[in-house]
Short mmCIF file of C-alpha atoms in Angstrom, two decimals:
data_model
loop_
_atom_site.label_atom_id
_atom_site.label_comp_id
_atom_site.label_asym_id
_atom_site.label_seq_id
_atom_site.Cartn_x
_atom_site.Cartn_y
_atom_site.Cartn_z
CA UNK K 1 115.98 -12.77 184.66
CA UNK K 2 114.79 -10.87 187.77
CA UNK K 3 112.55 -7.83 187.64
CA UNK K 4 114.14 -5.44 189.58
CA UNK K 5 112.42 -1.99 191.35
CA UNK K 6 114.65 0.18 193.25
CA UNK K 7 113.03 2.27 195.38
CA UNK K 8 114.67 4.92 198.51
CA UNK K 9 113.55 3.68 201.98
CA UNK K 10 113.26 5.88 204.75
CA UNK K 11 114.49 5.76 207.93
CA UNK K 12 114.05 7.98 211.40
CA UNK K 13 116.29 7.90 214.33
CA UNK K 14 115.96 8.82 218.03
CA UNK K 15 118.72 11.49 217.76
CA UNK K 16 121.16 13.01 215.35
CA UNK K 17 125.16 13.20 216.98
CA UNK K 18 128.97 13.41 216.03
CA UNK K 19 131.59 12.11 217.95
CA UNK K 20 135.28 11.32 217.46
CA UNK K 21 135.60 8.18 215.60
CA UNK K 22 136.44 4.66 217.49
CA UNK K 23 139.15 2.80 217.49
CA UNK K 24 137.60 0.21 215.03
CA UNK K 25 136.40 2.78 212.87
CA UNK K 26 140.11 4.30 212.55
CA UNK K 27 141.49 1.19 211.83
CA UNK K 28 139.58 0.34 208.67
CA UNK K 29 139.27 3.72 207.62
CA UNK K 30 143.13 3.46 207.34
CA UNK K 31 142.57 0.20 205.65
CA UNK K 32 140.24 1.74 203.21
CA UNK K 33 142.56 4.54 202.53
CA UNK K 34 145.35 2.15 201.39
CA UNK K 35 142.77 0.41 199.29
CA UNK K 36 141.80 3.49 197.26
CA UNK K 37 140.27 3.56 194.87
CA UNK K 38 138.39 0.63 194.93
CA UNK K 39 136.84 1.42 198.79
CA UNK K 40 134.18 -1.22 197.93
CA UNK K 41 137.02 -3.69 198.45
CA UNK K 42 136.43 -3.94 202.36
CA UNK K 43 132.14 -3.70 201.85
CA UNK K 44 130.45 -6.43 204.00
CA UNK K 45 127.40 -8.23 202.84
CA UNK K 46 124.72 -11.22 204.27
CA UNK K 47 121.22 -12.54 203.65
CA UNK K 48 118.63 -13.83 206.25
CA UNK K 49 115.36 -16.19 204.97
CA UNK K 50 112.26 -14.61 205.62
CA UNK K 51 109.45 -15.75 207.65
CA UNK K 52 106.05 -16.44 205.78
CA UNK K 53 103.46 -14.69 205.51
CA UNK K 54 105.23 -11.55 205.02
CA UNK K 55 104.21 -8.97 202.63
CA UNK K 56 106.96 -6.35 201.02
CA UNK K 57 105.48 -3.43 202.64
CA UNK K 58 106.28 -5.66 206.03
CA UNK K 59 109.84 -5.81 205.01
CA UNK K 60 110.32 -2.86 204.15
CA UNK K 61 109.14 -1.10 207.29
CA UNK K 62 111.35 -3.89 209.41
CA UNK K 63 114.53 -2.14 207.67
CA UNK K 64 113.38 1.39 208.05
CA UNK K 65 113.06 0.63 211.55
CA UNK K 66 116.39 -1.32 211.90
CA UNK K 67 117.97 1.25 210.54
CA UNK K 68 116.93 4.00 212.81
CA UNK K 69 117.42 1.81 215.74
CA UNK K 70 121.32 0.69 215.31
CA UNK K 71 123.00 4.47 214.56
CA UNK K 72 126.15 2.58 212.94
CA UNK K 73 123.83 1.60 209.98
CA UNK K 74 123.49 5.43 209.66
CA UNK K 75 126.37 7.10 209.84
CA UNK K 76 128.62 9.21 207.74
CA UNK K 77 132.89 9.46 208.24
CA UNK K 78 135.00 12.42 207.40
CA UNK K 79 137.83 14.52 209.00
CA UNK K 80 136.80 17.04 211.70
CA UNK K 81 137.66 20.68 212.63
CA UNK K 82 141.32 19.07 214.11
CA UNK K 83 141.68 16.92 210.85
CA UNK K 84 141.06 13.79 213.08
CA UNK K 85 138.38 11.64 211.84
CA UNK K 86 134.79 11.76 213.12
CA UNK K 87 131.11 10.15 212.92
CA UNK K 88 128.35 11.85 211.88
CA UNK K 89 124.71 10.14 212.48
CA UNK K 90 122.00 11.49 211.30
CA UNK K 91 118.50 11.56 212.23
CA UNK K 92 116.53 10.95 209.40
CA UNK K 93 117.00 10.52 205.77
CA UNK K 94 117.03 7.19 203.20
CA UNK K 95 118.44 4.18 201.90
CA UNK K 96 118.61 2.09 198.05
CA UNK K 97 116.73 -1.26 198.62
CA UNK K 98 115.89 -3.17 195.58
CA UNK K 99 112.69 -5.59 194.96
CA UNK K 100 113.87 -8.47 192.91
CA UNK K 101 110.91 -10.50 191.75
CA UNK K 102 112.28 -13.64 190.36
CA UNK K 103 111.58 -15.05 186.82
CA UNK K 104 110.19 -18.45 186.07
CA UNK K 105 112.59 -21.10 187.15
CA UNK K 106 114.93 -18.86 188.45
CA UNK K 107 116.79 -19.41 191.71
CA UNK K 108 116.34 -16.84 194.44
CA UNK K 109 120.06 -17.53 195.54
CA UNK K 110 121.11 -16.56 191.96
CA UNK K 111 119.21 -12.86 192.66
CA UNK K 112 121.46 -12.70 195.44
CA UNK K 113 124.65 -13.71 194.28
CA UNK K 114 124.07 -11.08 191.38
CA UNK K 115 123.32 -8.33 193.84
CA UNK K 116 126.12 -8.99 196.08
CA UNK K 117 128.44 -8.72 192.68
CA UNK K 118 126.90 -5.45 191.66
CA UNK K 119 127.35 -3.78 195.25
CA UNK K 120 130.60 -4.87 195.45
CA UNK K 121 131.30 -2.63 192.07
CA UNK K 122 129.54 0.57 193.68
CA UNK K 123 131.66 2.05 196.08
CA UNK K 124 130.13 3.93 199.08
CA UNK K 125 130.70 7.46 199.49
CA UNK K 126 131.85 7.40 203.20
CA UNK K 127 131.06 11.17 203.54
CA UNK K 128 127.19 10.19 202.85
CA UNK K 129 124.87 8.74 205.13
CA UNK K 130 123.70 6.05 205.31
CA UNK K 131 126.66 3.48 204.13
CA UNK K 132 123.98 1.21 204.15
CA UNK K 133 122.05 -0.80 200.85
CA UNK K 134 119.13 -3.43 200.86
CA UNK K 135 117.36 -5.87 198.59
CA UNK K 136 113.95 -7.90 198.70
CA UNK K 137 113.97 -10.98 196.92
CA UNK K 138 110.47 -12.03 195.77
CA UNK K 139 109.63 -15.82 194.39
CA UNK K 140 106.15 -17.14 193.44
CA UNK K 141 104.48 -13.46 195.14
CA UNK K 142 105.87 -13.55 198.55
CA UNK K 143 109.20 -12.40 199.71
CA UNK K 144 111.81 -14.92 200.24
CA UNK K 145 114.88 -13.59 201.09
CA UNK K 146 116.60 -10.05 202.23
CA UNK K 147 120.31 -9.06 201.91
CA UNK K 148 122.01 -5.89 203.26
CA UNK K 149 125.03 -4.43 201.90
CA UNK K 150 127.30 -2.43 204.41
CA UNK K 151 130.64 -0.59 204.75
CA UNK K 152 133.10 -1.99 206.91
CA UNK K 153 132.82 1.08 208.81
CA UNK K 154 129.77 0.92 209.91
CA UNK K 155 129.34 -2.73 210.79
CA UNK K 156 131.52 -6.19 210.95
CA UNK K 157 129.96 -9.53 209.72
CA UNK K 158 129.09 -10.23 213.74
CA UNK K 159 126.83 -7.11 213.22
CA UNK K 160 124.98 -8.51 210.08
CA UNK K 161 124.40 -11.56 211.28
CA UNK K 162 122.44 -10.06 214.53
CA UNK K 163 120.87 -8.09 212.10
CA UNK K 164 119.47 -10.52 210.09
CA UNK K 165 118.68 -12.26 213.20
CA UNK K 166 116.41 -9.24 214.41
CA UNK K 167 115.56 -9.17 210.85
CA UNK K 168 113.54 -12.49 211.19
CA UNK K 169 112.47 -12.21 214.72
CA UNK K 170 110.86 -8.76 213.64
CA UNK K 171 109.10 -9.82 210.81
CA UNK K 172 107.92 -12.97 212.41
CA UNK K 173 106.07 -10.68 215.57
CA UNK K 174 104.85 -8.59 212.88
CA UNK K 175 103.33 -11.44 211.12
CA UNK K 176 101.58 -12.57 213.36
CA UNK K 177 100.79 -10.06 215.36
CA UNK K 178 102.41 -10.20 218.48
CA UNK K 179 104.20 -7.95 219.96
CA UNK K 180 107.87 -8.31 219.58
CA UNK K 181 109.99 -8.20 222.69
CA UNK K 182 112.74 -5.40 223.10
CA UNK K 183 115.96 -5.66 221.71
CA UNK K 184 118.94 -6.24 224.43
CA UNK K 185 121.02 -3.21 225.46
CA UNK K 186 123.73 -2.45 223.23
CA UNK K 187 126.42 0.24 222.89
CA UNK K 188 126.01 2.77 219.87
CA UNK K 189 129.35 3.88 218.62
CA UNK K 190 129.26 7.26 219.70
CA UNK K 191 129.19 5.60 223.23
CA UNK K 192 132.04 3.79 222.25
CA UNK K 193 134.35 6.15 221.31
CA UNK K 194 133.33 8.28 224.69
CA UNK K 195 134.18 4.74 226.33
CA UNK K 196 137.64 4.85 224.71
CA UNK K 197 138.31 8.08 226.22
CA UNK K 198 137.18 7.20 229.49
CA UNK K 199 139.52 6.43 232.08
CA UNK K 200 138.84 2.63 231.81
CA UNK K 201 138.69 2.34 228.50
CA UNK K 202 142.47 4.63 228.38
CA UNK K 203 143.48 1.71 230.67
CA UNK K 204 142.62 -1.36 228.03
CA UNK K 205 144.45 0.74 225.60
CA UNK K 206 147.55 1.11 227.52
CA UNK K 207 147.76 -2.35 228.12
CA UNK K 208 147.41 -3.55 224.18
CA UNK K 209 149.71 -0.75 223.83
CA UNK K 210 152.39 -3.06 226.09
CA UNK K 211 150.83 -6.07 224.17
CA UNK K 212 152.30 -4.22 220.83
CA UNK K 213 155.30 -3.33 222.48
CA UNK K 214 155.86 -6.98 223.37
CA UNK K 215 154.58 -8.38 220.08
CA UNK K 216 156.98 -6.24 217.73
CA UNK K 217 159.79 -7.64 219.99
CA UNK K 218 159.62 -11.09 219.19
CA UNK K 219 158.02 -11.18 215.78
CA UNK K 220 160.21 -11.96 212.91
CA UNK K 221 160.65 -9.73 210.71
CA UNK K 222 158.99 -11.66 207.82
CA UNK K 223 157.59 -14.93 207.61
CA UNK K 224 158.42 -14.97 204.19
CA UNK K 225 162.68 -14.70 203.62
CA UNK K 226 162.38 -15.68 200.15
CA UNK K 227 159.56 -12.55 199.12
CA UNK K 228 162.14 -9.87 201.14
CA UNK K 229 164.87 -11.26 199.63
CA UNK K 230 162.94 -10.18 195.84
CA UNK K 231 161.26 -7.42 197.62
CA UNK K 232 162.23 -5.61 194.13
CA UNK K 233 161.37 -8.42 191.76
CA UNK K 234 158.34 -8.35 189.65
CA UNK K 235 156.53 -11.54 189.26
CA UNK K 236 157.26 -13.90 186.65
CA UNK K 237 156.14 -13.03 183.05
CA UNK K 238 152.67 -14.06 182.57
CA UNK K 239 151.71 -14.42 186.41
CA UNK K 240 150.26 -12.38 188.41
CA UNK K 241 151.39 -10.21 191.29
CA UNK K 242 148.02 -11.78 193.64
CA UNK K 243 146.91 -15.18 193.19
CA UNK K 244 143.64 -17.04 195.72
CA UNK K 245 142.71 -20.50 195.51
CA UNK K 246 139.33 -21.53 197.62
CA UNK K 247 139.25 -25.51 198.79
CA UNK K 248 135.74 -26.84 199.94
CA UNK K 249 136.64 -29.70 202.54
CA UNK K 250 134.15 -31.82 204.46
CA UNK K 251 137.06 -33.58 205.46
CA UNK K 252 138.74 -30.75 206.96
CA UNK K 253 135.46 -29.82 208.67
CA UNK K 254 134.70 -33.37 210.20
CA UNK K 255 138.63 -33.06 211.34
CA UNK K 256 138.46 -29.58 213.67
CA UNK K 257 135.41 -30.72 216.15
CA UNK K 258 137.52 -34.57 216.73
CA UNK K 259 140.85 -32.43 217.84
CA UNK K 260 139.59 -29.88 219.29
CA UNK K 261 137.63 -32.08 221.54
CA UNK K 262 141.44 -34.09 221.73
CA UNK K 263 143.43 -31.13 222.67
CA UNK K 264 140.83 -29.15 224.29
CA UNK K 265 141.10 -26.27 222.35
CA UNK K 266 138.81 -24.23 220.66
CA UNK K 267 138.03 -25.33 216.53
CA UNK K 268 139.79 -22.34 215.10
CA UNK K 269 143.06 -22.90 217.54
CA UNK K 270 143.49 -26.00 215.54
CA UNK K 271 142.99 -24.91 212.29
CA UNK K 272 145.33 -21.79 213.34
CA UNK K 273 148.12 -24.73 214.72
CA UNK K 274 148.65 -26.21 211.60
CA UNK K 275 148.53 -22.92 210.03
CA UNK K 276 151.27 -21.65 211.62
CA UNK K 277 152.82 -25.14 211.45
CA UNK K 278 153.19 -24.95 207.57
CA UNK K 279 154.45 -21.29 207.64
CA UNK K 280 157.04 -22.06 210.20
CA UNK K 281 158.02 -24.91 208.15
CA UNK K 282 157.81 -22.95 205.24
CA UNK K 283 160.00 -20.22 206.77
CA UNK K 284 162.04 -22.29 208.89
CA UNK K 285 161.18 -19.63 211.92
CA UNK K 286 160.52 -21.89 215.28
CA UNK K 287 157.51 -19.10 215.60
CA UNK K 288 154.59 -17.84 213.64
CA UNK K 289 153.36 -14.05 213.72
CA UNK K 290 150.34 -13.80 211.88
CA UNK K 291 147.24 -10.90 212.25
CA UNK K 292 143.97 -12.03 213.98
CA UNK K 293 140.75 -10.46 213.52
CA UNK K 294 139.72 -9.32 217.15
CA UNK K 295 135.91 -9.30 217.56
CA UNK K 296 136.23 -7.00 220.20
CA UNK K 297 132.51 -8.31 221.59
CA UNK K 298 133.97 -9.07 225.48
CA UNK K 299 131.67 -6.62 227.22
CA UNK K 300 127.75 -7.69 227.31
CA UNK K 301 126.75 -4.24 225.89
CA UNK K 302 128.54 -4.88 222.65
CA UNK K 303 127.90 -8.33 222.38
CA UNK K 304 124.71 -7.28 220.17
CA UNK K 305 125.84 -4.12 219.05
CA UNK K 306 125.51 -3.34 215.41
CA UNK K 307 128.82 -1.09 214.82
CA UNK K 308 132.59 -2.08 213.21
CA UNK K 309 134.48 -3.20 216.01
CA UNK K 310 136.61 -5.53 214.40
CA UNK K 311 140.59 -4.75 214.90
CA UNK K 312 143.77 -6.82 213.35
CA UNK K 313 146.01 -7.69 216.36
CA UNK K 314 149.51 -9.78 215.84
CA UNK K 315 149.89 -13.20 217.49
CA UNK K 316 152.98 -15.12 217.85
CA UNK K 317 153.08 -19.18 218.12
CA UNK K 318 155.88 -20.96 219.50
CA UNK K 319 156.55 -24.17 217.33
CA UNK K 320 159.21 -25.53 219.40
CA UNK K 321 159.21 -28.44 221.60
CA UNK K 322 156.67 -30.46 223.25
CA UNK K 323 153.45 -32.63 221.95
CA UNK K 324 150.72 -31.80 218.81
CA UNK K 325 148.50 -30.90 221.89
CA UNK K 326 150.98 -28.61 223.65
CA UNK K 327 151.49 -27.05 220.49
CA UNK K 328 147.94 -26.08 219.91
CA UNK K 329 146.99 -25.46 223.37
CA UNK K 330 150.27 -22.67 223.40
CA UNK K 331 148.29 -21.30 220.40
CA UNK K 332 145.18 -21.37 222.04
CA UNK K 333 146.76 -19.47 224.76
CA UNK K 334 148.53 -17.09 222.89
CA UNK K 335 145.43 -16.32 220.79
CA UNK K 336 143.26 -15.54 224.24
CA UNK K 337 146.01 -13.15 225.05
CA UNK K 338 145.59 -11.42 221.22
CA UNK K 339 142.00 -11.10 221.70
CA UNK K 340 141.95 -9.53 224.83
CA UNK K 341 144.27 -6.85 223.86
CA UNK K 342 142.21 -6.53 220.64
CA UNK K 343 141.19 -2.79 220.97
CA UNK K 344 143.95 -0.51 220.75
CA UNK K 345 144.67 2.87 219.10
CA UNK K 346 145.56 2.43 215.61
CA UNK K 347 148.10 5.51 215.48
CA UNK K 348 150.07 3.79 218.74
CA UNK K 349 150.72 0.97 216.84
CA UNK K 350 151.77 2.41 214.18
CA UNK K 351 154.11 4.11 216.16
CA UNK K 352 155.21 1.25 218.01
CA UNK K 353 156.06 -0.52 214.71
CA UNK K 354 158.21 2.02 213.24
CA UNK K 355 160.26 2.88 216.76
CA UNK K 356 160.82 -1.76 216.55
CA UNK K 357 162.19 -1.08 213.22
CA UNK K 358 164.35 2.06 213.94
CA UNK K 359 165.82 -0.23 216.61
CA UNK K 360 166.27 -3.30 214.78
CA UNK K 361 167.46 -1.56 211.92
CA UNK K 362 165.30 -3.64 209.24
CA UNK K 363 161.86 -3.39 208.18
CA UNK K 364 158.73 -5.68 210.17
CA UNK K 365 156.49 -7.33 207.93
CA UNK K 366 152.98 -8.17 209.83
CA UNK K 367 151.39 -9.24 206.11
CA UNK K 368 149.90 -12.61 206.96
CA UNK K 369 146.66 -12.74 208.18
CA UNK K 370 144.60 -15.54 209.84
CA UNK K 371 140.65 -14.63 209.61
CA UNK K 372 138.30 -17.02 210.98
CA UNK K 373 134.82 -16.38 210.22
CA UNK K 374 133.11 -19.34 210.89
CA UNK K 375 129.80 -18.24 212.97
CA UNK K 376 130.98 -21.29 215.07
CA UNK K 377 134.79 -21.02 214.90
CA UNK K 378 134.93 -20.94 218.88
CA UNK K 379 133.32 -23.99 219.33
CA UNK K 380 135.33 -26.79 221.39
CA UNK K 381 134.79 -30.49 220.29
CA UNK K 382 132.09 -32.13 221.22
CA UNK K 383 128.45 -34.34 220.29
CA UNK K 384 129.44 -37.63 218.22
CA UNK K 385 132.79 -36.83 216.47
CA UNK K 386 133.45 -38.65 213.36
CA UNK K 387 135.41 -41.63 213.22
CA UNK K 388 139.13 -41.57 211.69
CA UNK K 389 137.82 -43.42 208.97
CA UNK K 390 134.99 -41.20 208.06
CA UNK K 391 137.41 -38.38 207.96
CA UNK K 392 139.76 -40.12 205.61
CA UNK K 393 136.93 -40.96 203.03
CA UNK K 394 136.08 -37.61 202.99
CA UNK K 395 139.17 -36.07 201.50
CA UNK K 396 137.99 -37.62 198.24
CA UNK K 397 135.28 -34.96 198.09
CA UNK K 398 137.76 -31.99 198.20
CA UNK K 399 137.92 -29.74 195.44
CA UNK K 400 140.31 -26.93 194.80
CA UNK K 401 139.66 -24.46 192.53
CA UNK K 402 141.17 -20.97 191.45
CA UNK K 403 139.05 -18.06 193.39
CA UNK K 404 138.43 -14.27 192.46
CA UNK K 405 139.54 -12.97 196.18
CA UNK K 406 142.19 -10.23 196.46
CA UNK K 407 143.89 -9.01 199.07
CA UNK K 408 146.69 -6.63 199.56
CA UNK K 409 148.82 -8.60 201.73
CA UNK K 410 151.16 -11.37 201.71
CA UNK K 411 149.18 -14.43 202.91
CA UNK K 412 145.57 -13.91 203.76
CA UNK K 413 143.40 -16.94 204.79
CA UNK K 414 140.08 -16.86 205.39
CA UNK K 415 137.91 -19.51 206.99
CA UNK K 416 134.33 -20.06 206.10
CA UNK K 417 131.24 -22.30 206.97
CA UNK K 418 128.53 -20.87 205.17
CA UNK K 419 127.83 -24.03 203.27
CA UNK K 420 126.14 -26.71 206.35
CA UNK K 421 129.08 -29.48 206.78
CA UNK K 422 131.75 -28.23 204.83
CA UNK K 423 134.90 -26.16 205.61
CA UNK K 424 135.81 -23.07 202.85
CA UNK K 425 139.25 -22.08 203.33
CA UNK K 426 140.18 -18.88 200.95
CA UNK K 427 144.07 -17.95 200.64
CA UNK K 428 145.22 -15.36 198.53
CA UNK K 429 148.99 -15.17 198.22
CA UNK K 430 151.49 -12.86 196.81
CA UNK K 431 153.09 -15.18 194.00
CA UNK K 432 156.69 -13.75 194.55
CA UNK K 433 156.17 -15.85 198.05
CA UNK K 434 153.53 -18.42 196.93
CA UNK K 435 153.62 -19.56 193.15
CA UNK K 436 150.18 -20.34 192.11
CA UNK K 437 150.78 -24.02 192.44
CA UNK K 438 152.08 -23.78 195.96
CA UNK K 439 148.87 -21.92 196.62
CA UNK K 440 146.77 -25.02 196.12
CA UNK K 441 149.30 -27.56 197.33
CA UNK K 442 149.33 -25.15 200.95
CA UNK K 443 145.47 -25.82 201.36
CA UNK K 444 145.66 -29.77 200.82
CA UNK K 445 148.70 -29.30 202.95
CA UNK K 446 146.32 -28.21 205.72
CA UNK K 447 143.93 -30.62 205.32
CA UNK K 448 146.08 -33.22 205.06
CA UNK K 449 147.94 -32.41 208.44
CA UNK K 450 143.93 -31.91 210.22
CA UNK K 451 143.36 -35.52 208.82
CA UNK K 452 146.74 -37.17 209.97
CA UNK K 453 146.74 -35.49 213.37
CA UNK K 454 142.96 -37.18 213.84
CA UNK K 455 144.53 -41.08 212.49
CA UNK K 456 147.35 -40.38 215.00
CA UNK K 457 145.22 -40.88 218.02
CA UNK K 458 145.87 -41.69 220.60
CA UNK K 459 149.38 -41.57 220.27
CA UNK K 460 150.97 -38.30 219.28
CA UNK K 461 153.57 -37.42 217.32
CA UNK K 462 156.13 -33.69 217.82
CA UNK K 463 154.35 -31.83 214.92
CA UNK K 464 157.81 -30.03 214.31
CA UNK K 465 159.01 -33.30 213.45
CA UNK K 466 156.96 -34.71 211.00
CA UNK K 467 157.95 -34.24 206.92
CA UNK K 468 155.60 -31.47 205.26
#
């Protein structure tokens, strides 16, 4: 078993500030406020590799300074003197990082996979600075491997992955003694939220505000007839309320890059069309309202920010009519639209979705979420796709197994790539909706319609007419 030292790193900024909190940062402190108590539920966590030749003390120092650089990584959330919430950053102060020093044998990736279980069982106090943990993971003398452990709030998984990247390229100057070159200009998130209040940035939220308006409009109210229909109903004796399922597919990953090369779509537009294909189905709707996870990265000053900027915006696919292709490139269309209304004002939309339900006279369910997290998931098709063939022999290297993911809502699927050549899809499912069974069969579902759709070439068959 690891040796583990935990010792308080500090950290110095350029400035201490408080602003008004973004847009972002309202959104998923709403989130976490629905989640109470168990605010660790929407923590964030990654890993980078280290260069070699780097010493603790190196790594160390690397964080301290990251963390004074990017003020997200350093700042605090509570209601100001008008109740509304605000940031608070800091100057100075410190953060937990452990030093894991493996034990003979022992896997490094094992240190981490413990770590990232024991931060996700110590909730953040969102009032304290920083929201913001580390570890060192040290094999054979040398480090090997550093992890940070985050708040939503203060950064989004785009955010840790820069980090790590800066991480690495960090270390790697300081190893070898060059100087490292500057970081590109970013946006801190007091900036943002003055932004936000600016008159262009009051312009981008008008217009998702008409993007809501038009959204709650059209959307059914549920996508799942049978769950409002035993909206009262307990789940059966002996099952429970939540259950998630995880299915590792190469085949499903081999499948994406040959359509979306087909269709000319983006990967995750065909992964989201037979999505919403099977929940149409499912619902008999001819559309498909799910939530997207806006990155919210269009500007080149936020691109590499380090901040939460992440917002859930509602798209809605039209199933009806026309090819596989003009299905997906409809989606495709309809999700460019979602993402570029992704930054609104949380409390408008609210507000927008109770005045659609006064008017409609019925409730609007926007519980079914569609997050795509693949570092590549924008990626159109292209290189040396794999043969039909290839992709067919693959399914027999699927596996399906039960998974410890919860979620409060009533479909949440989340798309992975973390493991090289593989495709992780995670649904979790409210089993008044989605009996456990039906939560497996769904994902093989999906597969199975990627894998059909890439024999079918080059002929194409209406996707609303084929048997599910």
């Amino acid at each position: 078993m690891a040796e583990i030292v935990r010792h308080r790193t500090p950290f110095y900024g350029q400035r201490s500030a408080t602003a008004p909190a973004t847009c972002a940062q309202r959104h998923m402190w709403n989130l976490i406020q629905r989640q109470l108590p168990d605010a660790s539920f929407y923590d964030v966590s990654h890993w980078a590799g280290l260069p070699p030749h780097a010493a603790v003390p190196d790594v160390l120092a690397v964080l301290s300074e990251l963390v004074g650089h990017y003020e997200a990584l350093r700042t605090a959330f509570g209601p100001g003197p008008d109740g509304t919430l605000t940031q608070r950053v800091p100057r100075s102060g410190s953060f937990e990082t452990e030093i894991a020093t493996t034990g003979p044998g022992e896997d490094p990736r094992d240190v981490l996979r413990a770590w990232r279980r024991r931060m996700r069982q110590t909730a953040f106090d969102l009032t304290t600075a920083p929201l913001f943990r580390a570890m060192v993971v040290v094999a054979d003398g040398a480090p090997v491997l550093a992890a940070f452990h985050v708040s939503h709030l203060a950064a989004d998984l785009m955010s840790l992955r820069h980090l790590a990247a800066e991480l690495t390229r960090l270390l790697a100057a300081r190893t070898t003694g060059r100087p490292a070159p500057p970081p590109a200009a970013f946006r801190q998130p007091v900036e943002q939220a003055g932004y936000e209040r600016s008159p262009r940035g009051q312009a981008l939220l008008a217009r998702s505000r008409a993007y809501w308006r038009d959204q709650l409009a059209t959307a059914p109210a549920t996508m799942f007839p049978t769950l409002a229909a035993r909206a009262d109903r307990a789940a059966e004796p002996g099952v429970p309320d939540r259950y998630s399922a995880v299915m590792d597919s190469r085949a499903a990953f081999l499948a994406l890059p040959v359509l979306a090369g087909r269709w000319r779509v983006s990967t995750s537009a065909v992964l989201l069309t037979a999505v919403a294909t099977l929940l149409g189905r499912r619902a008999g709707l001819p559309v498909c309202t799910l939530r997207l996870l806006a990155a919210n990265r269009f500007a080149p000053e936020l691109r590499v920010a380090v901040a939460n900027l992440h917002q859930e915006v509602p798209v809605t696919i039209d199933l009806t009519g026309g090819s596989v292709p003009a299905l997906a490139r409809r989606a495709f269309a309809a999700c460019t639209t979602a993402y570029a209304n992704g930054l609104y004002d949380p409390d408008h939309a609210e507000e927008l979705l109770r005045a659609a339900e006064r008017e409609r006279g019925t409730g609007i369910s926007l519980s079914c979420c569609f997050n795509d997290i693949r570092a590549a998931h924008e990626t159109r098709g292209g290189g040396h796709p794999a043969p039909a063939h290839a992709v067919r022999a693959a399914l027999a290297e699927t596996v399906v197994t039960r998974h410890a993911f919860t979620e409060g809502e009533d479909f949440f699927l989340v798309a992975d790539d973390e493991e090289p050549g593989w495709l992780r899809l995670v649904l979790n499912a409210d089993t008044r909706a989605f009996p456990p069974p039906e939560v497996h069969t769904f994902l093989r579902d999906i597969e199975r319609l990627l894998v059909e759709h890439v024999e079918d070439a080059p002929q194409q068959t209406r996707m609303a007419g084929r048997s599910a």
